[in-house]
Amino acid sequence: HPSRPIKLVIRHFGPGSLLGSSTDLGWHWGLAVGDEDACYEVAGSMAITGPKGILAASSPFASNIKPTHLSQYDAVLSLPHTTQKTDAEVVEFCRQWVRKHPIYNVLGPNCQTFAEDLFTFLCSHNLPFSKSASRIDTFGRSAGPEHHPSTQWIKPEKKPR
C-alpha cells in the first residue's frame, strides 16, 4: 500500500455556541487522509461521517448527514506522519469505534478523542496536541492545533487572536 498523508482539520463551534466562543476551547477536530483529503469526523450524536457520507452511528436518527469535505473546515494542519491503511480499514476502525463509544460526551468520547484514536490507528503515534477537555484548567491557552504556526487557515477570520 502506498504511504498516504494525514492532516488534522479543525472547525470552530463559533461565538454564541454552547461549545465555544472565538477565544476558548470550542474546536471541532477531524482527520483528512490521503492526497484526496478524505475527511473523517464525528458528527451529531455519535455518528462518524466520511467522504461518502455516514459510516457508523449509534442512533437510527443519524441518517441524512452529508459527506464531509475539506471546505467545511476553518483550518488544516499537515502532520509529519503518513499511513498505509486502506479506506476499507479506516471504515472498519470507525465502525468498531462507535460500537465501543456509543454515547457522545463533551468531555469525551467526542470529536477530538475520535480524531486522536483514528490518528493512532493510522500511524501508531499519538496526536501532538492536547484535547480541549484536558485544557479546561488553562482556559484554552495551551498547545492546541489552532495555535500551531503551520496551521493553514481556509477561513482566516476564524483564527484565534
Short mmCIF file of N, CA and C in Angstrom, two decimals, residues 40-42 46-50 52-59 87-102 114 118 121:
data_model
loop_
_atom_site.label_atom_id
_atom_site.label_comp_id
_atom_site.label_asym_id
_atom_site.label_seq_id
_atom_site.Cartn_x
_atom_site.Cartn_y
_atom_site.Cartn_z
N TYR A 40 -12.72 12.45 7.81
CA TYR A 40 -13.47 11.62 8.74
C TYR A 40 -13.68 12.41 10.02
N GLU A 41 -14.93 12.40 10.53
CA GLU A 41 -15.23 13.16 11.74
C GLU A 41 -16.44 12.57 12.45
N VAL A 42 -16.57 12.91 13.74
CA VAL A 42 -17.79 12.59 14.48
C VAL A 42 -18.75 13.74 14.23
N MET A 46 -23.57 10.36 17.94
CA MET A 46 -22.35 9.56 17.82
C MET A 46 -22.40 8.89 16.47
N ALA A 47 -22.21 9.70 15.45
CA ALA A 47 -22.18 9.23 14.07
C ALA A 47 -20.86 9.67 13.47
N ILE A 48 -20.24 8.77 12.71
CA ILE A 48 -18.99 9.12 12.04
C ILE A 48 -19.28 9.24 10.55
N THR A 49 -18.87 10.39 9.98
CA THR A 49 -19.03 10.58 8.55
C THR A 49 -17.68 10.58 7.88
N GLY A 50 -17.71 10.20 6.62
CA GLY A 50 -16.52 10.17 5.80
C GLY A 50 -16.83 10.79 4.45
N LYS A 52 -17.93 9.60 1.80
CA LYS A 52 -19.12 9.11 1.10
C LYS A 52 -20.37 9.20 1.98
N GLY A 53 -20.29 9.94 3.09
CA GLY A 53 -21.45 10.06 3.97
C GLY A 53 -21.24 9.30 5.27
N ILE A 54 -22.34 8.84 5.85
CA ILE A 54 -22.29 8.22 7.17
C ILE A 54 -21.65 6.83 7.12
N LEU A 55 -20.71 6.57 8.05
CA LEU A 55 -20.01 5.29 8.09
C LEU A 55 -20.50 4.42 9.24
N ALA A 56 -20.82 5.06 10.35
CA ALA A 56 -21.23 4.33 11.55
C ALA A 56 -22.00 5.27 12.44
N ALA A 57 -23.03 4.76 13.11
CA ALA A 57 -23.81 5.60 14.02
C ALA A 57 -24.41 4.74 15.12
N SER A 58 -24.53 5.32 16.31
CA SER A 58 -25.13 4.60 17.42
C SER A 58 -26.62 4.90 17.51
N SER A 59 -27.11 5.84 16.68
CA SER A 59 -28.52 6.22 16.71
C SER A 59 -29.15 6.04 15.34
N ASP A 87 -8.79 2.63 2.75
CA ASP A 87 -10.09 3.20 3.10
C ASP A 87 -10.95 2.16 3.81
N ALA A 88 -10.90 0.91 3.35
CA ALA A 88 -11.70 -0.15 3.97
C ALA A 88 -11.29 -0.37 5.43
N GLU A 89 -10.00 -0.31 5.71
CA GLU A 89 -9.52 -0.45 7.09
C GLU A 89 -9.97 0.72 7.95
N VAL A 90 -9.99 1.93 7.38
CA VAL A 90 -10.45 3.11 8.11
C VAL A 90 -11.94 2.97 8.44
N VAL A 91 -12.74 2.53 7.47
CA VAL A 91 -14.18 2.35 7.69
C VAL A 91 -14.41 1.33 8.80
N GLU A 92 -13.69 0.24 8.78
CA GLU A 92 -13.86 -0.78 9.82
C GLU A 92 -13.46 -0.24 11.19
N PHE A 93 -12.39 0.54 11.25
CA PHE A 93 -11.99 1.17 12.51
C PHE A 93 -13.14 2.05 13.03
N CYS A 94 -13.72 2.86 12.14
CA CYS A 94 -14.80 3.78 12.53
C CYS A 94 -15.99 3.01 13.10
N ARG A 95 -16.35 1.91 12.46
CA ARG A 95 -17.48 1.11 12.94
C ARG A 95 -17.19 0.53 14.33
N GLN A 96 -15.99 0.03 14.53
CA GLN A 96 -15.61 -0.51 15.84
C GLN A 96 -15.58 0.59 16.89
N TRP A 97 -15.11 1.78 16.51
CA TRP A 97 -15.01 2.89 17.47
C TRP A 97 -16.38 3.30 17.98
N VAL A 98 -17.37 3.37 17.09
CA VAL A 98 -18.73 3.74 17.51
C VAL A 98 -19.34 2.65 18.39
N ARG A 99 -19.04 1.38 18.09
CA ARG A 99 -19.53 0.30 18.96
C ARG A 99 -18.96 0.43 20.36
N LYS A 100 -17.68 0.83 20.46
CA LYS A 100 -17.03 1.00 21.77
C LYS A 100 -17.47 2.28 22.47
N HIS A 101 -17.87 3.29 21.70
CA HIS A 101 -18.21 4.62 22.25
C HIS A 101 -19.58 5.07 21.72
N PRO A 102 -20.66 4.43 22.19
CA PRO A 102 -21.98 4.76 21.62
C PRO A 102 -22.55 6.11 22.07
N PHE A 114 -12.06 10.95 19.02
CA PHE A 114 -12.12 10.16 17.78
C PHE A 114 -10.93 10.48 16.88
N LEU A 118 -8.24 7.69 15.85
CA LEU A 118 -8.06 7.35 14.44
C LEU A 118 -6.61 7.61 14.02
N PHE A 121 -4.51 4.83 15.27
CA PHE A 121 -4.76 3.65 14.43
C PHE A 121 -4.01 3.76 13.10
#
